[in-house]
Structure formats: structure tokens, C-alpha cells
XYZ file of C-alpha atoms in Angstrom:
652
model
C -148.869 86.343 -182.234
C -150.345 83.071 -183.430
C -150.860 80.285 -180.958
C -147.698 78.175 -181.245
C -145.955 75.645 -179.029
C -145.076 77.425 -175.798
C -142.804 76.292 -172.996
C -144.780 75.511 -169.847
C -142.101 74.313 -167.545
C -143.191 71.960 -164.749
C -142.233 68.387 -165.589
C -145.564 66.666 -165.123
C -147.731 69.361 -166.666
C -145.418 69.289 -169.641
C -145.820 65.537 -169.895
C -149.609 65.697 -170.024
C -149.760 66.872 -173.623
C -146.851 65.885 -175.815
C -147.969 66.920 -179.278
C -147.912 70.369 -180.791
C -149.911 72.136 -183.455
C -151.073 75.602 -184.390
C -154.429 75.058 -182.715
C -155.075 76.634 -179.300
C -155.274 73.323 -177.503
C -151.560 72.662 -177.425
C -148.962 74.187 -175.204
C -145.645 72.320 -175.238
C -145.832 70.647 -171.840
C -142.708 68.534 -172.111
C -139.887 69.447 -169.788
C -137.554 71.805 -171.659
C -134.207 70.448 -172.780
C -135.134 66.841 -172.000
C -134.120 65.193 -175.284
C -135.953 62.068 -176.319
C -133.975 59.099 -177.630
C -135.037 60.125 -181.130
C -133.813 63.688 -180.627
C -130.509 62.422 -179.255
C -129.892 60.187 -182.244
C -131.138 62.553 -184.942
C -129.293 65.715 -183.945
C -127.733 65.917 -187.389
C -131.116 66.774 -188.898
C -131.696 69.622 -186.442
C -131.050 73.174 -187.696
C -127.948 74.907 -186.402
C -127.624 78.488 -185.287
C -124.323 80.175 -186.038
C -122.819 81.236 -182.726
C -119.516 82.518 -181.396
C -116.766 80.043 -182.219
C -114.840 78.349 -179.478
C -111.236 79.483 -179.499
C -109.548 77.508 -182.275
C -105.829 76.828 -182.291
C -105.367 75.835 -185.922
C -103.752 78.087 -188.464
C -106.289 79.511 -190.910
C -103.824 78.902 -193.742
C -103.744 75.533 -195.509
C -107.178 74.503 -194.222
C -107.965 72.538 -197.405
C -104.793 70.481 -197.136
C -105.458 69.828 -193.446
C -109.007 68.690 -194.188
C -107.814 66.269 -196.922
C -105.175 64.794 -194.626
C -107.433 64.417 -191.584
C -110.434 63.026 -193.455
C -108.377 60.183 -194.938
C -107.148 58.838 -191.571
C -108.429 55.484 -190.338
C -111.426 55.358 -188.012
C -110.587 53.669 -184.711
C -113.067 52.060 -182.346
C -114.157 54.274 -179.426
C -113.758 57.542 -181.263
C -110.374 57.693 -182.889
C -110.992 59.765 -186.009
C -109.199 62.493 -187.998
C -106.238 62.270 -185.632
C -108.142 62.907 -182.386
C -109.540 60.625 -179.673
C -112.466 60.765 -177.272
C -110.052 61.603 -174.443
C -108.492 64.602 -176.207
C -109.679 67.970 -174.894
C -110.876 70.765 -177.129
C -107.663 72.763 -176.937
C -105.573 69.749 -177.999
C -108.030 68.782 -180.752
C -107.962 72.347 -182.104
C -104.285 71.870 -182.916
C -105.247 68.892 -185.102
C -108.622 69.632 -186.680
C -109.684 72.373 -189.072
C -111.466 75.454 -187.761
C -115.104 74.514 -187.098
C -117.594 75.921 -189.594
C -120.525 76.173 -187.189
C -120.826 76.084 -183.426
C -124.255 75.697 -181.818
C -125.018 75.784 -178.101
C -126.665 72.528 -177.051
C -126.958 73.269 -173.314
C -125.100 75.097 -170.570
C -122.587 72.228 -170.568
C -122.222 71.293 -174.259
C -121.701 72.813 -177.691
C -121.864 71.260 -181.147
C -119.078 71.968 -183.645
C -119.157 71.037 -187.354
C -115.863 70.381 -189.181
C -115.051 70.247 -192.897
C -113.439 66.835 -192.408
C -116.968 65.436 -192.286
C -117.361 65.487 -188.510
C -119.827 66.859 -186.028
C -118.623 66.827 -182.410
C -120.519 67.526 -179.209
C -117.933 69.142 -176.915
C -118.162 69.608 -173.197
C -117.741 73.273 -172.324
C -116.933 72.459 -168.687
C -113.713 70.683 -167.615
C -112.629 68.329 -168.931
C -113.530 69.739 -172.369
C -113.691 66.378 -174.131
C -116.101 65.015 -176.765
C -119.381 63.527 -175.585
C -120.385 62.425 -179.082
C -118.604 62.265 -182.455
C -120.633 61.906 -185.667
C -118.826 60.916 -188.872
C -120.535 61.743 -192.187
C -120.269 60.354 -195.711
C -117.790 63.112 -196.598
C -115.187 61.417 -194.413
C -112.839 59.292 -196.534
C -111.127 57.195 -193.850
C -111.705 53.463 -193.309
C -113.053 51.698 -190.242
C -110.883 48.574 -190.025
C -112.955 46.118 -187.987
C -110.720 43.049 -188.351
C -113.873 40.911 -188.172
C -114.285 37.970 -190.546
C -117.254 38.596 -192.800
C -117.216 42.344 -192.150
C -113.710 43.501 -192.998
C -113.042 47.182 -193.678
C -115.996 49.565 -193.649
C -116.240 52.919 -195.360
C -119.016 55.488 -195.252
C -121.443 54.726 -198.082
C -120.693 50.969 -198.158
C -123.536 48.595 -199.061
C -124.475 46.487 -195.993
C -127.418 44.615 -197.481
C -125.756 41.292 -196.716
C -126.353 41.809 -192.980
C -130.093 42.481 -193.325
C -131.564 39.078 -194.095
C -134.943 37.421 -193.725
C -133.741 35.721 -190.541
C -132.058 38.913 -189.273
C -134.095 41.866 -190.642
C -132.642 44.283 -188.059
C -128.993 43.575 -188.897
C -128.201 42.534 -185.340
C -125.364 40.235 -186.415
C -123.371 43.229 -187.682
C -123.419 45.076 -184.354
C -123.076 41.849 -182.379
C -119.826 40.929 -184.191
C -118.372 44.434 -183.889
C -119.180 44.566 -180.178
C -117.673 41.147 -179.461
C -114.498 41.956 -181.456
C -113.690 45.240 -179.739
C -114.990 44.403 -176.273
C -113.062 41.087 -176.289
C -116.136 38.918 -175.904
C -116.627 35.309 -176.928
C -118.532 34.684 -180.173
C -121.454 33.290 -178.176
C -121.899 36.546 -176.247
C -125.058 38.422 -177.320
C -125.033 42.132 -176.478
C -128.713 42.330 -177.457
C -129.711 39.687 -174.939
C -127.739 41.596 -172.287
C -129.525 44.884 -173.169
C -126.218 46.427 -174.234
C -127.106 46.734 -177.923
C -130.258 47.912 -179.630
C -131.616 48.332 -183.153
C -133.907 51.316 -183.564
C -136.233 52.195 -186.413
C -138.270 55.395 -186.626
C -141.579 55.494 -188.460
C -140.930 58.623 -190.516
C -137.124 58.504 -190.672
C -135.185 57.038 -193.635
C -132.670 55.118 -191.562
C -132.075 52.401 -188.979
C -129.713 52.827 -186.016
C -127.584 49.989 -184.659
C -126.629 51.097 -181.162
C -124.071 49.864 -178.621
C -122.576 51.665 -175.598
C -119.642 53.126 -177.576
C -120.617 53.089 -181.250
C -123.729 53.686 -183.366
C -124.102 52.818 -187.043
C -126.699 54.639 -189.124
C -127.957 52.531 -192.042
C -130.169 53.923 -194.805
C -133.433 52.019 -195.131
C -133.554 52.070 -198.924
C -130.060 50.908 -199.978
C -128.836 49.670 -196.575
C -125.806 51.934 -196.993
C -123.587 52.968 -194.071
C -124.632 56.624 -193.716
C -122.948 57.622 -190.454
C -120.741 56.280 -187.690
C -121.224 57.755 -184.229
C -118.992 57.336 -181.196
C -120.171 57.967 -177.636
C -117.598 58.780 -174.972
C -117.108 56.081 -172.347
C -117.393 57.456 -168.829
C -114.667 56.920 -166.267
C -115.256 54.496 -163.415
C -115.841 57.443 -161.081
C -118.302 59.061 -163.496
C -120.059 55.745 -164.025
C -120.995 55.370 -160.361
C -124.720 55.850 -160.478
C -127.113 54.909 -157.712
C -129.900 55.082 -160.291
C -128.553 51.936 -161.997
C -130.602 49.973 -159.470
C -134.130 48.597 -159.219
C -136.817 51.268 -159.349
C -139.986 50.782 -157.303
C -142.685 52.497 -159.323
C -145.250 52.336 -156.518
C -143.148 54.117 -153.880
C -140.918 56.133 -156.213
C -137.661 54.796 -154.756
C -134.476 53.191 -156.060
C -133.557 49.961 -154.289
C -130.394 47.873 -154.020
C -130.279 44.562 -152.165
C -133.774 45.224 -150.781
C -132.652 48.530 -149.232
C -133.694 52.027 -150.240
C -130.917 53.920 -152.012
C -132.714 57.150 -152.903
C -136.285 58.270 -153.375
C -138.838 61.048 -153.406
C -138.543 63.491 -150.471
C -134.800 62.815 -150.173
C -132.605 65.901 -150.513
C -130.121 66.877 -153.195
C -127.470 66.828 -150.490
C -128.263 63.146 -149.853
C -127.995 62.419 -153.559
C -124.712 64.291 -153.977
C -123.184 62.325 -151.099
C -124.343 58.956 -152.430
C -123.373 59.662 -156.032
C -119.756 60.375 -154.990
C -117.861 61.464 -158.117
C -120.724 61.118 -160.573
C -121.781 64.504 -161.931
C -125.358 65.070 -163.077
C -126.336 67.375 -165.937
C -128.871 69.966 -164.685
C -131.784 71.366 -166.710
C -133.313 74.381 -164.984
C -137.087 74.823 -165.070
C -139.275 77.490 -163.500
C -140.400 75.479 -160.494
C -137.933 72.617 -160.537
C -134.498 71.535 -161.666
C -134.139 68.214 -163.484
C -130.735 66.560 -163.057
C -129.744 63.840 -165.527
C -127.758 60.854 -164.251
C -127.303 58.260 -166.982
C -130.811 57.232 -168.012
C -132.669 58.924 -165.134
C -133.790 62.508 -164.564
C -134.232 63.336 -160.872
C -136.590 66.278 -160.356
C -136.022 68.657 -157.447
C -138.512 71.302 -156.315
C -136.849 74.708 -156.287
C -136.789 76.563 -152.963
C -135.412 79.720 -154.593
C -136.032 81.137 -158.049
C -133.024 83.263 -158.971
C -132.124 83.287 -162.658
C -128.496 82.451 -161.830
C -129.379 79.207 -160.025
C -127.956 76.396 -162.173
C -128.305 73.409 -159.802
C -130.539 72.330 -156.904
C -129.673 73.599 -153.441
C -128.559 71.074 -150.830
C -131.947 71.263 -149.049
C -134.097 70.911 -152.202
C -136.012 67.616 -152.191
C -136.752 65.149 -154.966
C -140.338 65.217 -156.194
C -140.074 62.720 -159.018
C -138.094 60.685 -161.517
C -138.159 60.284 -165.292
C -136.712 57.010 -166.607
C -135.536 57.131 -170.216
C -135.980 54.288 -172.660
C -132.505 52.797 -172.148
C -132.917 52.428 -168.382
C -131.704 48.835 -168.061
C -132.492 47.915 -164.459
C -135.616 46.197 -163.218
C -138.858 48.041 -162.434
C -140.553 46.806 -159.289
C -144.175 47.035 -158.145
C -143.952 46.638 -154.379
C -146.883 44.800 -152.877
C -147.850 43.141 -156.155
C -147.578 39.358 -155.983
C -145.428 37.362 -158.382
C -148.494 35.454 -159.540
C -150.209 38.735 -160.470
C -147.078 40.018 -162.160
C -146.745 36.765 -164.096
C -150.010 37.565 -165.881
C -148.310 40.717 -167.134
C -144.739 39.515 -167.746
C -144.101 35.760 -168.024
C -140.723 35.890 -166.230
C -142.067 38.482 -163.710
C -139.142 40.772 -164.568
C -140.473 44.130 -165.696
C -138.047 46.235 -167.773
C -138.214 48.978 -170.387
C -137.180 46.618 -173.181
C -140.454 44.707 -173.604
C -140.271 43.951 -177.321
C -144.058 43.547 -177.695
C -144.548 43.555 -181.461
C -148.299 43.588 -182.065
C -150.322 46.707 -181.216
C -153.138 44.548 -179.849
C -150.660 42.921 -177.464
C -149.281 46.337 -176.499
C -152.779 47.524 -175.586
C -153.378 44.308 -173.656
C -150.179 44.927 -171.667
C -151.216 48.523 -170.912
C -154.658 47.444 -169.701
C -153.234 44.750 -167.387
C -150.409 47.001 -166.176
C -152.839 49.794 -165.323
C -155.127 47.343 -163.525
C -152.203 46.266 -161.322
C -151.246 49.881 -160.614
C -154.796 50.942 -159.772
C -155.397 47.904 -157.551
C -152.179 48.499 -155.594
C -152.685 52.262 -155.334
C -156.268 51.746 -154.153
C -155.108 49.294 -151.477
C -152.462 51.737 -150.225
C -154.985 54.568 -150.035
C -157.947 52.707 -148.554
C -159.674 54.766 -145.896
C -158.590 58.033 -147.525
C -160.360 60.372 -149.919
C -157.847 59.767 -152.690
C -159.326 59.463 -156.175
C -157.705 57.409 -158.953
C -158.028 58.356 -162.630
C -156.621 56.487 -165.661
C -156.312 57.605 -169.268
C -154.827 55.821 -172.290
C -154.263 57.627 -175.579
C -153.012 56.548 -178.997
C -155.777 54.129 -179.957
C -156.864 56.210 -182.930
C -154.322 55.670 -185.663
C -152.750 58.560 -187.523
C -149.587 58.649 -189.601
C -147.914 60.695 -186.864
C -149.186 58.496 -184.050
C -146.312 56.215 -183.060
C -147.026 55.512 -179.415
C -149.552 54.515 -176.809
C -149.478 56.712 -173.743
C -150.945 56.017 -170.325
C -151.490 58.287 -167.326
C -152.449 57.171 -163.819
C -153.287 60.007 -161.430
C -154.305 59.686 -157.797
C -154.939 62.666 -155.563
C -156.602 63.955 -152.415
C -159.215 66.684 -152.960
C -158.975 67.510 -149.245
C -155.204 67.977 -149.171
C -155.037 69.310 -152.706
C -152.110 67.138 -153.741
C -151.433 63.829 -155.388
C -149.159 61.506 -157.331
C -148.713 60.745 -160.979
C -147.403 57.911 -163.172
C -147.055 58.320 -166.911
C -145.439 56.017 -169.449
C -145.595 55.247 -173.118
C -144.999 52.256 -175.367
C -143.596 52.881 -178.836
C -145.686 51.064 -181.409
C -142.716 50.336 -183.668
C -140.258 48.892 -181.144
C -142.834 47.675 -178.621
C -140.731 48.976 -175.716
C -141.446 51.416 -172.896
C -139.914 54.674 -174.121
C -140.150 56.401 -170.747
C -141.748 56.167 -167.313
C -142.344 59.225 -165.138
C -143.247 59.041 -161.446
C -143.814 62.255 -159.532
C -145.625 64.109 -156.791
C -147.957 66.875 -157.865
C -149.794 69.653 -156.098
C -148.550 71.346 -152.895
C -148.709 74.950 -154.159
C -151.729 77.213 -153.527
C -153.102 77.208 -157.069
C -152.454 73.488 -157.462
C -154.427 72.870 -154.277
C -157.318 74.951 -155.631
C -157.401 72.867 -158.824
C -157.181 69.532 -157.014
C -159.800 70.421 -154.419
C -162.225 71.122 -157.248
C -161.060 68.273 -159.454
C -163.295 65.766 -157.684
C -166.289 67.267 -159.477
C -164.465 67.045 -162.789
C -163.161 63.462 -162.457
C -166.412 62.284 -163.974
C -167.873 63.822 -167.129
C -167.924 67.622 -166.987
C -171.471 68.860 -167.614
C -171.728 72.113 -169.523
C -175.000 72.755 -167.658
C -172.961 73.449 -164.520
C -169.511 74.271 -165.888
C -170.291 77.080 -168.305
C -168.764 79.710 -166.033
C -166.347 77.656 -163.945
C -163.747 74.965 -164.562
C -161.116 73.368 -162.292
C -162.166 75.663 -159.445
C -161.571 78.868 -161.420
C -164.374 81.284 -162.333
C -164.540 83.244 -165.560
C -164.236 86.913 -164.660
C -161.848 86.306 -161.761
C -158.996 88.754 -161.256
C -155.340 87.799 -161.691
C -152.503 90.069 -160.601
C -149.012 89.414 -161.961
C -145.824 90.729 -160.398
C -142.137 90.152 -161.073
C -142.845 89.270 -164.692
C -139.799 87.723 -166.359
C -140.432 87.540 -170.104
C -137.106 85.837 -170.755
C -137.884 82.935 -168.432
C -141.621 83.060 -169.140
C -142.591 83.303 -165.483
C -144.312 85.617 -163.005
C -145.634 85.680 -159.468
C -149.386 85.308 -159.891
C -152.249 86.053 -157.528
C -155.682 84.637 -158.399
C -158.487 86.529 -156.633
C -161.975 84.993 -156.333
C -164.322 86.817 -153.974
C -162.661 87.130 -150.577
C -160.104 84.387 -151.332
C -156.766 84.669 -153.104
C -154.155 82.139 -154.240
C -150.523 83.062 -154.916
C -147.936 81.034 -156.801
C -145.072 81.221 -159.283
C -146.727 80.659 -162.673
C -145.616 80.052 -166.244
C -146.396 83.127 -168.334
C -146.816 83.731 -172.074
C -147.498 87.321 -173.053
C -149.417 86.946 -176.323
C -151.689 84.060 -177.339
C -154.698 84.108 -179.660
C -157.731 82.554 -177.957
C -160.448 81.384 -180.404
C -164.012 82.603 -179.884
C -167.137 81.489 -181.736
C -170.108 83.776 -181.141
C -173.736 82.873 -181.696
C -174.849 83.887 -185.156
C -171.285 84.068 -186.382
C -169.938 82.305 -189.459
C -166.308 82.006 -188.427
C -164.026 81.792 -185.440
C -162.621 85.111 -184.266
C -159.509 85.542 -182.154
C -158.906 87.442 -178.948
C -155.311 88.246 -178.031
C -154.707 87.148 -174.458
C -151.901 86.410 -172.041
C -151.738 82.864 -170.650
C -150.609 81.511 -167.290
C -150.323 77.850 -166.306
C -151.483 77.295 -162.719
C -151.357 73.533 -162.216
C -149.208 70.432 -162.607
C -152.030 68.819 -164.589
C -152.011 71.515 -167.262
C -154.673 74.096 -166.400
C -154.209 77.351 -168.319
C -155.939 80.696 -167.818
C -156.444 83.148 -170.699
C -156.217 86.738 -169.452
C -156.946 90.225 -170.768
C -155.268 93.272 -169.250
C -157.484 95.532 -167.132
C -154.924 97.955 -165.697
C -151.238 98.120 -164.880
C -148.661 99.984 -162.834
C -144.896 99.820 -162.662
C -145.085 96.887 -160.205
C -148.227 94.929 -161.061
C -150.447 94.039 -164.004
C -154.094 93.289 -163.314
C -155.977 90.927 -165.636
C -159.431 89.388 -165.959
C -159.867 85.663 -166.658
C -161.688 85.293 -169.991
C -160.813 81.657 -170.751
C -160.042 78.449 -168.834
C -158.427 75.490 -170.580
C -157.405 72.086 -169.334
C -156.935 68.408 -170.126
C -159.961 66.189 -169.619
C -159.756 63.260 -167.205
C -162.966 61.553 -168.296
C -164.896 63.680 -170.762
C -167.646 66.257 -171.230
C -171.417 66.065 -171.634
C -174.464 68.285 -172.308
C -172.674 70.275 -174.967
C -174.810 72.438 -177.225
C -177.921 71.554 -175.232
C -177.679 67.925 -176.346
C -178.477 65.917 -173.224
C -177.472 62.638 -174.891
C -174.208 63.975 -176.304
C -171.261 62.858 -174.157
C -167.666 62.756 -175.339
C -165.135 60.563 -173.528
C -161.536 61.711 -173.153
C -160.337 58.819 -175.300
C -162.881 59.279 -178.090
C -161.545 59.802 -181.567
C -162.140 63.038 -183.453
C -164.059 61.330 -186.247
C -166.410 59.365 -184.001
C -166.989 62.457 -181.833
C -168.072 64.491 -184.837
C -170.285 61.712 -186.188
C -171.854 61.203 -182.765
C -172.579 64.926 -182.483
C -174.212 65.103 -185.931
C -176.344 62.084 -185.035
C -177.580 63.753 -181.830
C -178.324 67.002 -183.684
C -180.416 65.072 -186.209
C -182.263 63.347 -183.340
C -183.064 66.676 -181.732
C -184.259 68.141 -185.042
C -186.708 65.288 -185.440
C -187.849 65.475 -181.826
C -188.108 69.283 -181.513
C -188.436 70.096 -185.221
C -186.841 73.516 -184.872
C -183.715 72.656 -182.864
C -180.547 74.473 -183.899
C -177.078 73.800 -182.511
C -174.584 76.525 -183.372
C -171.293 74.722 -183.781
C -168.275 75.159 -186.024
C -165.605 72.506 -186.732
C -162.019 73.465 -187.495
C -159.944 71.156 -189.670
C -156.199 70.612 -189.733
C -154.209 72.931 -191.982
C -151.891 70.023 -192.784
C -154.256 68.653 -195.412
C -154.769 65.335 -193.631
C -158.556 65.754 -193.121
C -158.117 65.683 -189.349
C -160.459 67.498 -186.996
C -158.601 70.032 -184.835
C -161.511 71.429 -182.838
C -165.281 71.889 -182.504
C -166.566 75.226 -181.194
C -169.970 75.676 -179.550
C -171.379 79.211 -179.499
C -174.163 78.543 -176.974
C -171.790 77.125 -174.380
C -168.854 79.419 -175.053
C -166.717 76.294 -175.287
C -164.432 74.374 -177.602
C -163.213 70.783 -177.739
C -159.663 70.293 -179.029
C -158.161 67.162 -180.530
C -154.576 65.910 -180.719
C -153.419 62.922 -182.769
C -157.036 62.115 -183.588
C -158.263 62.055 -179.973
C -160.068 64.458 -177.689
C -157.397 66.228 -175.631
C -158.720 69.332 -173.890
C -161.638 71.636 -173.176
C -161.705 75.442 -173.331
C -164.503 77.556 -171.863
C -164.522 81.286 -172.436
C -166.539 84.408 -171.780
C -169.029 84.674 -174.620
C -168.621 88.420 -174.521
C -164.869 87.971 -175.068
C -163.899 90.395 -172.287
């Protein structure tokens, strides 16, 4: 099996590397089933799988006549379309709509259905079985009667160029007028200023989205034609109660209302359930945690049990982190940071996701100042301890696919083997914070091993000392796996090094091709391995099977791979050759060739056995550089150094 994107499930390890390619550097470390804003708003372009149809109540006869009748009905604000409403359950709607052509499972709680009327509906599969989202395509013939002067009646395919002017290039006036008309607001009310409306553009997508709480309009970028209308179901007052719609303190990882803690890390799911009253969260089950979505916030709970049938956190499970999505509208607080210091970052000292920083140079300036504030405050809080702080910013090297700057701030105790983590990104197109994640990391045996040895790897990793060991793990160590669950991609792993062993639940992938470049070789060969992920910061072990029984498989570690905090040096015997974690692929390669030329002149017969691997996408991008002498490879993602792999030069 070729090395493809694989699901490694812990939230923070998945956040560490967010891109995916065919090269061995990339495992998909995003939390599974956590849709980005782009994924949420571009579902129509995702492929569907034909699945078992929900029970339909319509008569199979006269479907064509039913489709013609339904698709010509007026479109009503808040989801009235084809004779149904957002409050109509699936059984009732089935008596009105045609039989769905395709049904695709979206999650344990939702299913998509596609109708010939020109509709795609995301249905709840749990009571009440009502629509969460209705998408209306160009095939729909009905009219959206806005009753707004200057807008009038709208039909799918209409030319809306008149709303996209030099003074209003994002077409905000169109959504502003529609919102004010149907939400009974005065003409002076600005839903954009109140963070209720948003215009979104995507770098590689042929459309613009005008978004409000109940309706979204998709406008084609070329002709400014109305391509789709989307309705989002309004939640009931009980459902809308959300303690996460409060100020979030990024330093302490707590939600605050009226200067009092509402909920935070180390609080239990039972506490949350009590405080949330009638609000129901949507759970996404991972291997070591369960992420529960409330509005714009995922709360992460460490699992105390690991049964496959567990669909929600247990009452005693505690929160270990939070993931704030891009539309989180409340304030973000940095406790202990003075207003004067914050004013240097944000003029009005009110930090929110919607920054609107247009220039990339200004975005980088914000990131640098923001990180300085975080590091200064974190250092103050941890003075007198052995905690180490590490910062990394990626996205400075521009590629066509590179649409964001991403920053990671990690602080941890090598003695305790645990730490904390903040990660956020800023989209280069919108200039807003697309997400912020704040979490605790470590605490398990293998995590503690990695963190206790990370202190030596916080600075540049020297291949003179790290050729056989990385992140506390030795090549040749034994790993025993029990209770392997191929469906979930997990196992109970025991890492044995000398007289010490470390046991943990690990992510498991059965077949992965690990690249090997041997001295004297002319190409990269591949060794089929199994891979386990042992750490929240994305440390992966490549394994080959030694022996097995009915209860346990015994492996030998032949490769160790992980993200770099600072960089690597002394590669290929080049004492002057150091590569920083934020170096670009091109400058890394040029720097290496320069050092090789220097050594040739100085030693006259120096030879460095290396082999670059270029992207198969035809974009002249460097994917990796392999070094035979070191038994190592550097991997690049989005034009930047991303990870290091060391492997047994013998292969097994």
C-alpha cells in the first residue's frame, strides 16, 4: 500500500501537520470529522456514496410531475422551499418531496439526501429529524421574493453584478439588505459590523459566499451569477443556550462570563452537561478522546474507556482542550497581559477571530507580536519551573496551495513529561483567525517518554548524536501490539527499551511504505512497515513484524519520524549545514549544494550521498531529501521543512 493520508486521531497531534501528499512525511493529523468552514460550505462539491435510502413516503408513480410542481414553488426566507420548511421532519417532508436520488451518511447524527427538485438536504437522523441545511441548485425554478427595493425577485442563475461595485467589491450591500428586511432591522443596522454576516472567498474556488445566520448566497466569481441559495436551520432558544458563547481565556483555557469561570480544562463532562441545560452537543469519537461540538467550539474530553460502542464522553471524563472555529464571535482574553501591551497588538484591545488584516506583511507582524505576548506571559507563569517554550510559524514560503499562516506555541515539562499547546492560523485571503486550539498534551506513558527526551531536541537535532535515536526512542527497540482493531486503527502498544517498557493506546496503520536510500544506490527503495503514533506532538514509529501469536504481534522499530521544533544539523557530514524548521525547500536545497561545494574544495574528494525527491504534481516542488550516510530524510510540506525520518540503514 502506498503511503497516503492516514487518520491519526488525537486532536493536537492531528493539528501539527495539516497538509497531505503521497510522500512519507504526511499523516493526516487533523481530528477526524472536524469540518473546516470551507468543507462545511463546499459540501456540494464532495463526492457522494450511494447508501441505503431513508424510508420515503412518496408514491413512486408520477415523480416527474411532482418534481415539476415542487421545483416551481416560491423560495421563502428561513428554508421554505419545494413545499417544505426547516421545521418539517423527514417523515412529513417525504410526503411532499420526490424520492431522494442519493443518500450519504455525513455523521452518526446526519445524512445528506439529494432530490430531483434541485435540492440537497442535510437531515438529522436523531429526533427531531429536521433539516440542518438546505441547498438549492440552479435546477430549481422557483423565485425568492425578497420584497427589497433594488433587489426584487431573485432566481437561481440571475446576474448580480450590480451589487459588486468598486466601493463594495464583496457585495455586502446585498446580504445587508436581505438580512435587515427579514430580520426586521432598521436600514442603518449593519450585520457585518455586528459579526452576524460574512463574505467569504476561497483562493482556488470559483465562487464567493455571502453568509448570514439563516441564509447563504453562492455567487459565481466570473459572471456574478446566483449559483446556490442555502438555508441553515435556526436553533430553538433551548438549543441556543451555549456557555461557550462567552469570553475565552487563551492563557488558562477557560470560558468566562462576568469575570467568573464558566467552564474550563479539567472540568468534567458532567459539569458541562449540567451547565449547558438543554443544549445538545454533536460528538465526534476519536481513539483517545471525544470531541463534542457546541456551536463554534469543540470541547475535547479524554476517554477513560475505549469501547467501540461509546458515542459520548462519560460523566467523569475531563476536558483537555478546546478548538474554536472561525465564526466564534466572542472575545478572546489573555489573562495577565496588560491593556497597554494588548493595544500594540489590537488598537481597541478587543481580540476576536474576525481580524480583517488584509496585507500578508501585516498578518505576519500580528503573528510575531501575538506570539511574543503569549511567550512572555507563559514564561512568567512558569518561572521557577523546568518548562520549555517552543514557537513555530509556517506559511512564509508562498505556494499556490498555501493559503494560511500557522503558528504553534508549545510549552512542556521534561521532568513531568507533559505540557500545553496553542495553535492557530490566519487565512491569507480573509485576514481572519480561522481557528484557535488550546489543549493539554502528554500524561500517557509514551507521551512522557517523548517529552522527557524532547529537551535535547528543542534545539537543532545533530545527526552526529541522533543517528540511532530520536524523541527518546531507539532504532531496534521492540514493540508489542495487542488488541489490534483495524477498523478503528488502534492497538494497545508496549514499547520495550532495555529493562524499561512503556504501554499506551496507540494509533495503528497496518501497511505503509517507508522510503530507504542506501549508500551507493541510485534510487529510493521502499520497505513495507506498520506505523504507530505514540505522541500528541506527532511522533510515528515504523515497524517490521518479528513474530506473532494469536494474542500479540511483536515488531522491531526500523524508523522514527517526527515534526521538528527547531531544525537539524550535521547532515551528510556537513558541519556547517543546518536546516531550520521554517526554512523553505528551495533555500534548503541551495544551502546544501553550497556546503557540498565548499567541502569538495576543502577536502577535494568529499562525497555526500544524497537524493532529492520532487513533487509528482508537476509544480517543481521539493518533497524530500534523503541522506544515505545518515539513514535519514528531510520532508517538506507547502514549501517548508516539516519533519525528519531516521531509519535503520540495513532496513530491518
